[in-house]
CSV table of C-alpha atoms in Angstrom, one decimal:
chain,number,residue,atom,x,y,z
Y,243,GLN,CA,1.8,-12.0,-39.3
Y,244,ASN,CA,3.1,-8.7,-40.1
Y,245,ARG,CA,-0.1,-7.4,-38.4
Y,246,LEU,CA,0.3,-4.3,-36.2
Y,247,TRP,CA,-2.9,-3.0,-34.2
Y,248,ILE,CA,-3.1,0.6,-33.3
Y,249,ALA,CA,-5.4,1.8,-30.9
Y,250,THR,CA,-6.6,5.4,-31.2
Y,251,TRP,CA,-8.5,7.9,-28.7
Y,252,GLY,CA,-11.7,8.6,-31.2
Y,253,GLY,CA,-10.4,7.4,-34.3
Y,254,GLY,CA,-11.3,3.8,-34.0
Y,255,LEU,CA,-9.3,0.7,-34.5
Y,256,ASN,CA,-6.6,0.6,-37.1
Y,257,LEU,CA,-4.5,-2.4,-38.6
Y,258,MET,CA,-1.4,-1.8,-40.5
Y,259,ASN,CA,0.0,-4.5,-42.5
Y,260,THR,CA,4.1,-3.8,-41.7
Y,261,ALA,CA,4.8,-5.8,-45.0
Y,262,SER,CA,3.3,-3.5,-47.3
Y,263,GLY,CA,2.7,-0.2,-45.2
Y,264,THR,CA,-1.1,-0.6,-45.7
Y,265,PHE,CA,-3.8,0.3,-43.1
Y,266,THR,CA,-7.3,-1.0,-42.4
Y,267,SER,CA,-9.5,1.1,-40.2
Y,268,PHE,CA,-12.3,0.0,-38.2
Y,269,LYS,CA,-14.8,2.4,-36.8
Y,270,ASN,CA,-18.1,2.3,-35.0
Y,271,SER,CA,-21.1,2.6,-37.1
Y,272,ALA,CA,-24.8,3.2,-35.9
Y,273,LYS,CA,-26.2,0.8,-38.7
Y,274,ASP,CA,-23.8,-2.0,-38.3
Y,275,PRO,CA,-24.2,-4.1,-34.9
Y,276,ASN,CA,-21.0,-5.9,-36.1
Y,277,SER,CA,-18.6,-2.9,-36.1
Y,278,ILE,CA,-16.4,-2.0,-33.1
Y,279,SER,CA,-18.8,-0.4,-30.2
Y,280,SER,CA,-16.6,2.5,-29.8
Y,281,ASP,CA,-14.1,4.7,-31.4
Y,282,PHE,CA,-12.3,5.3,-28.3
Y,283,VAL,CA,-9.7,2.1,-28.2
Y,284,GLN,CA,-7.8,2.1,-25.1
Y,285,ASN,CA,-6.1,-1.5,-25.6
Y,286,THR,CA,-6.0,-4.8,-27.3
Y,287,TYR,CA,-5.0,-8.5,-26.5
Y,288,GLN,CA,-4.7,-11.4,-28.5
Y,289,ASP,CA,-5.4,-14.5,-26.2
Y,290,ARG,CA,-3.8,-18.4,-26.8
Y,291,ASP,CA,-6.7,-19.4,-29.1
Y,292,GLY,CA,-5.7,-16.2,-31.6
Y,293,THR,CA,-8.7,-14.2,-30.8
Y,294,ILE,CA,-8.3,-10.4,-30.7
Y,295,TRP,CA,-10.2,-8.6,-27.6
Y,296,VAL,CA,-10.6,-5.0,-27.9
Y,297,GLY,CA,-11.0,-2.7,-24.9
Y,298,THR,CA,-12.7,0.3,-25.5
Y,299,TYR,CA,-14.1,3.3,-23.5
Y,300,PHE,CA,-17.8,4.0,-23.5
Y,301,GLY,CA,-18.2,0.8,-25.6
Y,302,GLY,CA,-17.0,-1.9,-23.3
Y,303,LEU,CA,-15.6,-5.2,-24.6
Y,304,ASN,CA,-15.1,-6.1,-28.4
Y,305,ARG,CA,-14.0,-9.8,-29.5
Y,306,PHE,CA,-12.9,-9.5,-33.1
Y,307,ASP,CA,-12.8,-12.6,-35.7
Y,308,PRO,CA,-10.2,-12.1,-38.3
Y,309,ALA,CA,-11.9,-14.2,-40.7
Y,310,THR,CA,-15.2,-12.3,-40.9
Y,311,ARG,CA,-13.5,-9.0,-39.6
Y,312,LYS,CA,-16.6,-8.6,-37.5
Y,313,PHE,CA,-17.1,-7.7,-34.0
Y,314,THR,CA,-19.0,-9.1,-31.2
Y,315,ARG,CA,-19.8,-6.6,-28.8
Y,316,ILE,CA,-19.8,-7.4,-24.9
Y,317,ILE,CA,-21.3,-4.4,-22.9
Y,318,THR,CA,-22.5,-4.2,-19.3
Y,319,ALA,CA,-25.9,-5.7,-18.3
Y,320,PRO,CA,-27.9,-4.3,-15.4
Y,321,ALA,CA,-28.8,-7.6,-14.5
Y,322,GLY,CA,-26.9,-11.1,-13.7
Y,323,LYS,CA,-23.9,-11.6,-11.7
Y,324,THR,CA,-22.2,-13.2,-14.8
Y,325,LYS,CA,-22.3,-10.2,-17.0
Y,326,LEU,CA,-19.5,-7.6,-17.7
Y,327,GLN,CA,-19.4,-4.8,-15.5
Y,328,GLY,CA,-18.3,-1.6,-16.7
Y,329,ASN,CA,-18.1,-0.2,-20.2
Y,330,ASN,CA,-14.8,1.8,-19.9
Y,331,ILE,CA,-12.2,-0.5,-20.1
Y,332,VAL,CA,-8.7,0.6,-19.5
Y,333,ALA,CA,-6.6,-3.0,-19.4
Y,334,LEU,CA,-6.6,-6.2,-20.7
Y,335,ASN,CA,-4.5,-9.2,-19.9
Y,336,GLY,CA,-4.4,-13.0,-19.9
Y,337,ASP,CA,-3.2,-15.4,-17.2
Y,338,ALA,CA,-1.6,-18.8,-17.4
Y,339,GLU,CA,-4.7,-20.4,-17.4
Y,340,GLY,CA,-6.1,-18.8,-20.5
Y,341,ASN,CA,-8.8,-16.4,-18.5
Y,342,LEU,CA,-9.2,-12.8,-19.8
Y,343,TRP,CA,-8.7,-10.0,-17.1
Y,344,ILE,CA,-10.7,-6.8,-17.8
Y,345,GLY,CA,-9.6,-3.5,-15.7
Y,346,THR,CA,-12.0,-0.9,-15.8
Y,347,ASP,CA,-13.0,2.8,-14.8
Y,348,ASP,CA,-16.3,2.2,-13.7
Y,349,GLY,CA,-16.9,-1.1,-12.8
Y,350,GLY,CA,-13.6,-2.5,-11.1
Y,351,LEU,CA,-12.1,-5.6,-12.2
Y,352,ASN,CA,-13.7,-8.7,-14.3
Y,353,CYS,CA,-12.2,-11.8,-15.3
Y,354,LEU,CA,-14.0,-13.9,-18.2
Y,355,ARG,CA,-13.4,-17.5,-17.6
Y,356,ARG,CA,-12.2,-19.3,-20.5
Y,357,ASN,CA,-13.8,-22.6,-19.3
Y,358,THR,CA,-17.4,-21.1,-18.8
Y,359,GLN,CA,-17.5,-18.0,-20.6
Y,360,SER,CA,-18.9,-16.2,-17.6
Y,361,PHE,CA,-17.6,-13.0,-15.5
Y,362,GLU,CA,-16.2,-12.9,-12.4
Y,363,HIS,CA,-15.9,-9.8,-10.2
Y,364,TYR,CA,-13.5,-8.5,-7.9
Y,365,PHE,CA,-12.9,-5.8,-5.3
Y,366,ASN,CA,-16.7,-5.7,-5.2
Y,367,ARG,CA,-16.5,-5.2,-1.2
Y,368,ASP,CA,-15.2,-1.8,-2.0
Y,369,THR,CA,-17.5,1.2,-1.3
Y,370,LYS,CA,-16.5,2.6,-4.8
Y,371,LYS,CA,-15.3,0.1,-7.0
Y,372,PRO,CA,-11.5,1.1,-7.9
Y,373,ASP,CA,-10.2,1.9,-11.3
Y,374,ILE,CA,-8.0,-0.9,-12.7
Y,375,ARG,CA,-5.5,0.6,-15.3
Y,376,ALA,CA,-2.9,-2.0,-15.0
Y,377,ILE,CA,-2.9,-5.9,-15.3
Y,378,PHE,CA,0.5,-8.0,-15.5
Y,379,THR,CA,1.1,-11.6,-15.7
Y,380,ASP,CA,4.9,-12.5,-14.8
Y,381,LYS,CA,7.2,-15.2,-15.8
Y,382,SER,CA,5.9,-17.6,-13.0
Y,383,GLY,CA,2.4,-17.1,-13.8
Y,384,GLY,CA,1.5,-14.7,-11.0
Y,385,LEU,CA,-1.0,-12.2,-11.8
Y,386,TRP,CA,-0.4,-8.6,-10.7
Y,387,VAL,CA,-3.3,-5.5,-10.6
Y,388,GLY,CA,-2.4,-2.0,-10.0
Y,389,GLN,CA,-4.9,0.7,-8.7
Y,390,SER,CA,-4.2,2.7,-5.5
Y,391,GLY,CA,-1.9,-0.1,-4.1
Y,392,LEU,CA,-0.3,-3.1,-6.0
Y,393,TYR,CA,-2.1,-6.2,-5.3
Y,394,ARG,CA,-1.5,-10.1,-6.3
Y,395,TYR,CA,-3.7,-12.6,-7.2
Y,396,ASN,CA,-4.2,-15.3,-4.7
Y,397,ARG,CA,-5.5,-18.6,-6.5
Y,398,GLN,CA,-6.4,-20.7,-3.6
Y,399,LYS,CA,-8.6,-18.1,-2.0
Y,400,ASN,CA,-9.8,-16.4,-5.4
Y,401,ARG,CA,-9.0,-13.1,-4.3
Y,402,PHE,CA,-6.4,-10.4,-4.6
Y,403,ASP,CA,-4.3,-9.4,-1.4
Y,404,LEU,CA,-2.5,-5.9,-1.0
Y,405,PHE,CA,1.3,-7.1,-1.7
Y,406,THR,CA,3.1,-3.9,-0.3
Y,407,THR,CA,2.9,0.1,0.3
Y,408,GLN,CA,6.4,0.8,0.0
Y,409,ALA,CA,7.9,3.3,-2.1
Y,410,GLY,CA,4.3,5.0,-2.2
Y,411,LEU,CA,2.7,1.9,-3.7
Y,412,GLY,CA,-0.1,2.4,-1.4
Y,413,ARG,CA,-0.7,5.9,-2.1
Y,414,ASP,CA,0.4,6.7,-5.8
Y,415,PHE,CA,-1.9,5.3,-8.5
Y,416,ILE,CA,-0.4,2.7,-10.7
Y,417,LYS,CA,-0.3,3.0,-14.4
Y,418,GLY,CA,1.5,0.3,-15.9
Y,419,ILE,CA,3.2,-3.0,-14.8
Y,420,THR,CA,6.0,-5.1,-16.5
Y,421,ASP,CA,9.1,-7.0,-15.5
Y,422,ASP,CA,12.6,-7.2,-16.4
Y,423,ASN,CA,15.0,-10.3,-17.2
Y,424,SER,CA,15.9,-10.8,-13.5
Y,425,GLY,CA,12.3,-11.2,-12.2
Y,426,ASN,CA,11.9,-7.3,-10.8
Y,427,LEU,CA,8.6,-5.7,-11.7
Y,428,TRP,CA,8.9,-2.1,-12.9
Y,429,ILE,CA,5.7,0.0,-11.9
Y,430,SER,CA,4.8,3.3,-13.4
Y,431,THR,CA,2.6,5.5,-11.4
Y,432,SER,CA,1.1,8.9,-11.1
Y,433,ASN,CA,4.2,9.8,-9.2
Y,434,GLY,CA,7.3,8.4,-10.5
Y,435,LEU,CA,8.9,4.7,-11.5
Y,436,VAL,CA,9.1,1.8,-9.1
Y,437,LYS,CA,11.2,-1.2,-9.2
Y,438,LEU,CA,10.2,-3.8,-6.9
Y,439,ASN,CA,12.0,-7.2,-6.2
Y,440,PRO,CA,8.8,-9.3,-5.3
Y,441,ALA,CA,11.0,-12.1,-3.5
Y,442,THR,CA,12.5,-9.6,-1.1
Y,443,ARG,CA,9.9,-6.8,-1.2
Y,444,GLN,CA,12.7,-4.1,-1.6
Y,445,ALA,CA,11.6,-1.3,-3.6
Y,446,SER,CA,13.5,1.5,-5.3
Y,447,LYS,CA,11.5,4.6,-6.5
Y,448,TYR,CA,12.8,7.0,-9.4
Y,449,ASN,CA,11.8,10.6,-10.1
Y,450,THR,CA,12.9,13.6,-12.6
Y,451,SER,CA,16.2,13.9,-10.9
Y,452,ASP,CA,16.9,10.3,-12.6
Y,453,GLY,CA,16.1,11.4,-15.8
Y,454,LEU,CA,12.1,10.7,-16.0
Y,455,GLN,CA,10.2,12.7,-18.6
Y,456,ALA,CA,7.8,13.5,-15.9
Y,457,MET,CA,6.7,12.2,-12.5
Y,458,GLU,CA,3.1,11.0,-14.3
Y,459,PHE,CA,2.9,8.2,-16.7
Y,460,GLU,CA,0.0,7.1,-18.9
Y,461,ALA,CA,-2.0,4.3,-18.6
Y,462,ASN,CA,-0.8,0.9,-20.0
Y,463,ALA,CA,2.0,2.8,-21.7
Y,464,VAL,CA,4.6,0.2,-21.3
Y,465,MET,CA,6.6,-2.3,-23.4
Y,466,LYS,CA,9.3,-4.8,-23.0
Y,467,THR,CA,11.4,-5.7,-26.1
Y,468,ARG,CA,13.1,-8.9,-27.1
Y,469,ASN,CA,16.3,-7.9,-25.7
Y,470,GLY,CA,15.3,-6.8,-22.3
Y,471,GLN,CA,14.8,-3.0,-23.0
Y,472,LEU,CA,11.8,-1.2,-21.2
Y,473,PHE,CA,9.8,1.7,-22.6
Y,474,PHE,CA,7.4,3.8,-20.4
Y,475,GLY,CA,5.0,6.5,-21.6
Y,476,GLY,CA,4.2,9.5,-19.8
Y,477,ILE,CA,2.7,13.1,-20.1
Y,478,ASN,CA,5.9,14.4,-21.5
Y,479,GLY,CA,7.4,11.9,-23.7
Y,480,PHE,CA,8.7,8.6,-22.8
Y,481,ASN,CA,11.6,6.6,-21.2
Y,482,SER,CA,13.8,3.7,-22.4
Y,483,PHE,CA,16.3,1.7,-20.7
Y,484,TYR,CA,18.0,-1.3,-20.0
Y,485,PRO,CA,17.3,-2.4,-16.4
Y,486,GLY,CA,20.9,-3.9,-16.1
Y,487,ASP,CA,22.3,-0.6,-16.8
Y,488,ILE,CA,20.6,1.1,-13.6
Y,489,LYS,CA,23.1,1.0,-10.6
Y,490,ASN,CA,21.7,0.8,-7.4
Y,491,ASN,CA,22.5,3.0,-4.2
Y,492,THR,CA,24.2,0.1,-1.9
Y,493,TYR,CA,24.9,2.8,1.1
Y,494,VAL,CA,23.1,1.7,4.1
Y,495,PRO,CA,21.9,5.2,5.8
Y,496,PRO,CA,22.1,5.8,9.5
Y,497,VAL,CA,18.9,7.0,11.1
Y,498,TYR,CA,19.0,9.7,13.8
Y,499,ILE,CA,16.2,11.0,16.0
Y,500,THR,CA,16.1,14.7,15.6
Y,501,GLY,CA,13.5,16.2,17.4
Y,502,PHE,CA,11.1,15.3,20.3
Y,503,GLN,CA,8.0,17.3,21.4
Y,504,ILE,CA,5.4,16.9,24.3
Y,505,PHE,CA,2.1,18.2,23.1
Y,506,ASN,CA,3.7,19.6,20.3
Y,507,LYS,CA,6.2,21.7,22.3
Y,508,GLU,CA,9.9,21.0,21.8
Y,509,ALA,CA,11.6,19.4,24.3
Y,510,VAL,CA,15.1,21.3,24.9
Y,511,PRO,CA,17.7,19.7,27.3
Y,512,GLY,CA,18.5,21.3,30.5
Y,513,LYS,CA,18.5,20.8,34.3
Y,514,ASP,CA,15.1,20.9,34.8
Y,515,SER,CA,13.9,19.8,31.2
Y,516,THR,CA,12.5,16.1,30.3
Y,517,LEU,CA,15.6,15.7,28.2
Y,518,GLN,CA,19.2,15.8,30.1
Y,519,LYS,CA,20.8,15.7,26.7
Y,520,ASP,CA,20.2,16.2,22.9
Y,521,ILE,CA,17.4,13.6,22.0
Y,522,SER,CA,19.9,12.3,19.2
Y,523,LEU,CA,22.0,11.1,22.1
Y,524,THR,CA,19.3,9.9,24.4
Y,525,ASP,CA,18.3,6.2,25.2
Y,526,HIS,CA,15.9,6.6,27.9
Y,527,ILE,CA,13.2,9.2,28.6
Y,528,LYS,CA,10.9,9.6,31.8
Y,529,LEU,CA,7.6,11.2,31.5
Y,530,ASN,CA,5.0,11.6,34.0
Y,531,TYR,CA,1.2,10.8,33.4
Y,532,LEU,CA,0.4,14.4,32.2
Y,533,GLN,CA,2.9,14.1,29.6
Y,534,SER,CA,1.0,11.6,27.6
Y,535,SER,CA,1.0,13.1,23.9
Y,536,ILE,CA,4.6,13.0,22.2
Y,537,SER,CA,6.2,13.4,18.8
Y,538,PHE,CA,9.3,12.2,17.3
Y,539,ASN,CA,11.3,13.4,14.3
Y,540,PHE,CA,13.7,11.5,12.5
Y,541,ALA,CA,16.0,11.8,9.3
Y,542,ALA,CA,18.5,9.5,7.2
Y,543,LEU,CA,21.9,10.6,6.3
Y,544,ASN,CA,21.6,9.5,2.8
Y,545,TYR,CA,21.8,12.6,0.3
Y,546,LEU,CA,21.4,10.8,-3.0
Y,547,ALA,CA,17.7,11.5,-4.2
Y,548,PRO,CA,16.8,12.2,-0.3
Y,549,GLU,CA,13.4,12.7,-1.3
Y,550,ASN,CA,13.0,8.8,-1.8
Y,551,ASN,CA,14.2,7.9,1.5
Y,552,ARG,CA,11.6,5.8,3.3
Y,553,PHE,CA,11.5,5.2,7.2
Y,554,ALA,CA,9.5,2.6,9.4
Y,555,TYR,CA,9.0,3.1,13.0
Y,556,LYS,CA,7.3,1.3,15.7
Y,557,LEU,CA,6.2,2.0,19.3
Y,558,THR,CA,6.3,-1.2,21.1
Y,559,GLY,CA,3.7,-1.5,23.6
Y,560,PHE,CA,1.5,0.6,21.4
Y,561,ASP,CA,1.8,-0.4,17.7
Y,562,LYS,CA,1.3,-3.7,16.3
Y,563,SER,CA,3.4,-3.6,13.4
Y,564,PHE,CA,5.8,-0.8,11.7
Y,565,ASN,CA,4.5,2.1,10.2
Y,566,TYR,CA,5.9,3.4,6.8
Y,567,THR,CA,6.4,6.8,5.5
Y,568,SER,CA,8.5,8.7,3.2
Y,569,THR,CA,6.7,12.4,3.1
Y,570,ASN,CA,6.4,12.9,6.4
Y,571,PRO,CA,9.8,11.7,8.9
Y,572,GLN,CA,7.6,12.3,12.0
Y,573,ALA,CA,5.6,9.9,14.4
Y,574,THR,CA,2.8,11.0,16.9
Y,575,TYR,CA,1.3,9.6,19.8
Y,576,THR,CA,-1.6,10.8,21.8
Y,577,ASN,CA,-3.0,9.3,25.0
Y,578,LEU,CA,-0.5,7.2,26.0
Y,579,ASP,CA,-1.2,5.2,29.0
Y,580,PRO,CA,1.2,4.9,31.9
Y,581,GLY,CA,3.6,2.1,31.3
Y,582,GLU,CA,6.9,1.3,29.4
Y,583,TYR,CA,7.4,1.8,25.7
Y,584,THR,CA,10.3,1.5,23.1
Y,585,PHE,CA,10.1,3.7,20.3
Y,586,THR,CA,12.0,2.2,17.0
Y,587,VAL,CA,12.9,4.1,13.6
Y,588,LYS,CA,14.6,2.5,10.6
Y,589,ALA,CA,15.7,4.1,7.5
Y,590,ALA,CA,15.9,3.1,3.6
Y,591,ASN,CA,17.8,5.1,1.1
Y,592,ASN,CA,16.6,5.9,-2.2
Y,593,ASP,CA,16.9,2.5,-3.7
Y,594,GLY,CA,15.3,0.6,-0.8
Y,595,VAL,CA,18.7,-0.4,1.2
Y,596,TRP,CA,17.3,-0.5,4.9
Y,597,ASP,CA,19.2,-0.1,8.0
Y,598,SER,CA,18.1,-2.9,9.9
Y,599,ARG,CA,19.5,-1.9,13.3
Y,600,GLY,CA,17.5,1.5,13.4
Y,601,LYS,CA,17.6,3.7,16.6
Y,602,SER,CA,15.5,3.0,19.5
Y,603,ILE,CA,14.4,4.9,22.7
Y,604,THR,CA,12.7,3.6,25.8
Y,605,ILE,CA,10.1,5.9,27.2
Y,606,VAL,CA,8.5,5.2,30.5
Y,607,ILE,CA,5.2,6.9,31.6
Y,608,THR,CA,5.0,7.1,35.4
Y,609,PRO,CA,1.3,6.8,36.6
Y,610,PRO,CA,-0.5,9.3,38.9
Y,611,TRP,CA,0.4,8.7,42.7
Y,612,TRP,CA,-3.5,6.8,43.2
Y,613,GLN,CA,-2.3,4.4,40.6
Y,614,THR,CA,1.3,3.5,42.1
Y,615,TRP,CA,2.2,0.1,43.8
Y,616,TRP,CA,3.1,2.0,47.0
Y,617,PHE,CA,-0.4,3.5,46.9
Y,618,ALA,CA,-2.2,0.5,46.6
Y,619,LEU,CA,-0.3,-1.2,49.0
Y,620,LEU,CA,-0.9,1.5,51.4
Y,621,ALA,CA,-4.7,1.6,50.5
Y,622,VAL,CA,-4.6,-2.6,51.3
Y,623,LEU,CA,-2.5,-1.9,54.8
Y,624,LEU,CA,-5.2,1.3,55.4
Y,625,CYS,CA,-8.2,-1.2,55.0
Y,626,ALA,CA,-6.7,-4.1,56.8
Y,627,GLY,CA,-5.8,-1.7,59.5
Y,628,ALA,CA,-9.4,-0.3,59.9
Y,629,VAL,CA,-11.1,-4.1,59.7
Y,630,LEU,CA,-8.8,-5.1,62.4
Y,631,ALA,CA,-9.4,-1.9,64.3
Y,632,LEU,CA,-13.1,-2.6,63.8
Y,633,VAL,CA,-12.6,-6.3,64.8
Y,634,ARG,CA,-10.8,-5.4,67.9
Y,635,TYR,CA,-13.6,-2.7,68.5
Y,636,ARG,CA,-16.1,-5.3,68.3
Y,637,GLN,CA,-14.5,-7.7,70.6
Y,638,THR,CA,-14.1,-5.0,73.4
Y,639,LEU,CA,-17.5,-4.2,73.0
Y,640,SER,CA,-18.7,-7.9,73.5
Y,641,LEU,CA,-16.1,-8.4,76.5
Y,642,LYS,CA,-17.6,-5.1,78.4
Y,643,LYS,CA,-21.1,-6.7,77.7
Y,644,LEU,CA,-20.3,-10.1,79.4
Y,645,GLU,CA,-18.6,-8.2,82.1
Y,646,GLU,CA,-21.9,-6.2,82.7
Y,647,GLU,CA,-24.0,-9.4,82.4
Y,648,LYS,CA,-21.9,-11.2,85.2
Y,649,LYS,CA,-22.3,-8.0,87.4
Y,650,GLU,CA,-25.8,-8.2,87.1
Y,651,GLU,CA,-26.1,-11.9,87.7
Y,652,VAL,CA,-24.0,-11.4,91.0
């Protein structure tokens, strides 16, 4: 229809006729209840019915009627569970069922149900309602939401589940989400750009060394063109690229354990040391019960954007699952009970290619002497001996008593 909607921060909403080059401006008027509710416009969305939805900061949600060119304001109401929560709207998107999803900076996530025209709210159990700045529906109808973590909507349970924390997605704030023609998700964050394969959960992270305008991106500054080109806007300009032109690093990085500490003191190989050879060549460590606090350092031999290397480590016998890290390649365990453990670490390169074998070390912590099997056996034997001696002693006393009684009878 040759219409281009332009949202501005403080200048209201503008409509450009791309055929004629003319503009129509919509601004808030205190005297007109049918004007837009705020001049600080964050985004617009046109649903399947042709309705134009406008999300504003400070003014909640607006529904625009193209025929009358009037706005209907939907703002936060203090009472009622079915009302909009949050007047600072940052993200708008629809799902495959025609519902409108609304992300805010002050009210968490809202869903305006198409059939009932009532609101449902999500992430309500959080102590502080999260800022929701990215909402995306993929080709298969999957609904994704970004905050400090990437969440996917579970329709059967009507909830959002944390999808992955790889590549910093559990730590960095998500600003925008889109997909490419191969089904990969591209996610802009407060600390770089991430490519995620939802099927394999393999993630690749890109930073300024890869050509990013900066590490930080702006909320909802993302676009995919008809020919598959992606655009991401940030604090220092924007990036554009064709995902198919991005070549992945397929090198599988070997991982090495480079350091071992006991109570934060480096263990050095030696005759009287815990280590008989360098930790990188060690596959078995024996400790006593007083050495219950240990740390491991590790590294991956990948020098292409090594700052994006990632690690997964687990202490079998203590951890229930793998722990993931990228910023601190170290694992520390304290107050370990006597027993046998296996420490395993795996590494991934900058494009998320993992060394599935990893490196493992067996750790045996011996118990104190009073908790050993031989001490327990000795204690049992001593107790049994004491009981036996007591029984024999009482038997002896009984025999002596019988003999004395017989003598008295005689």
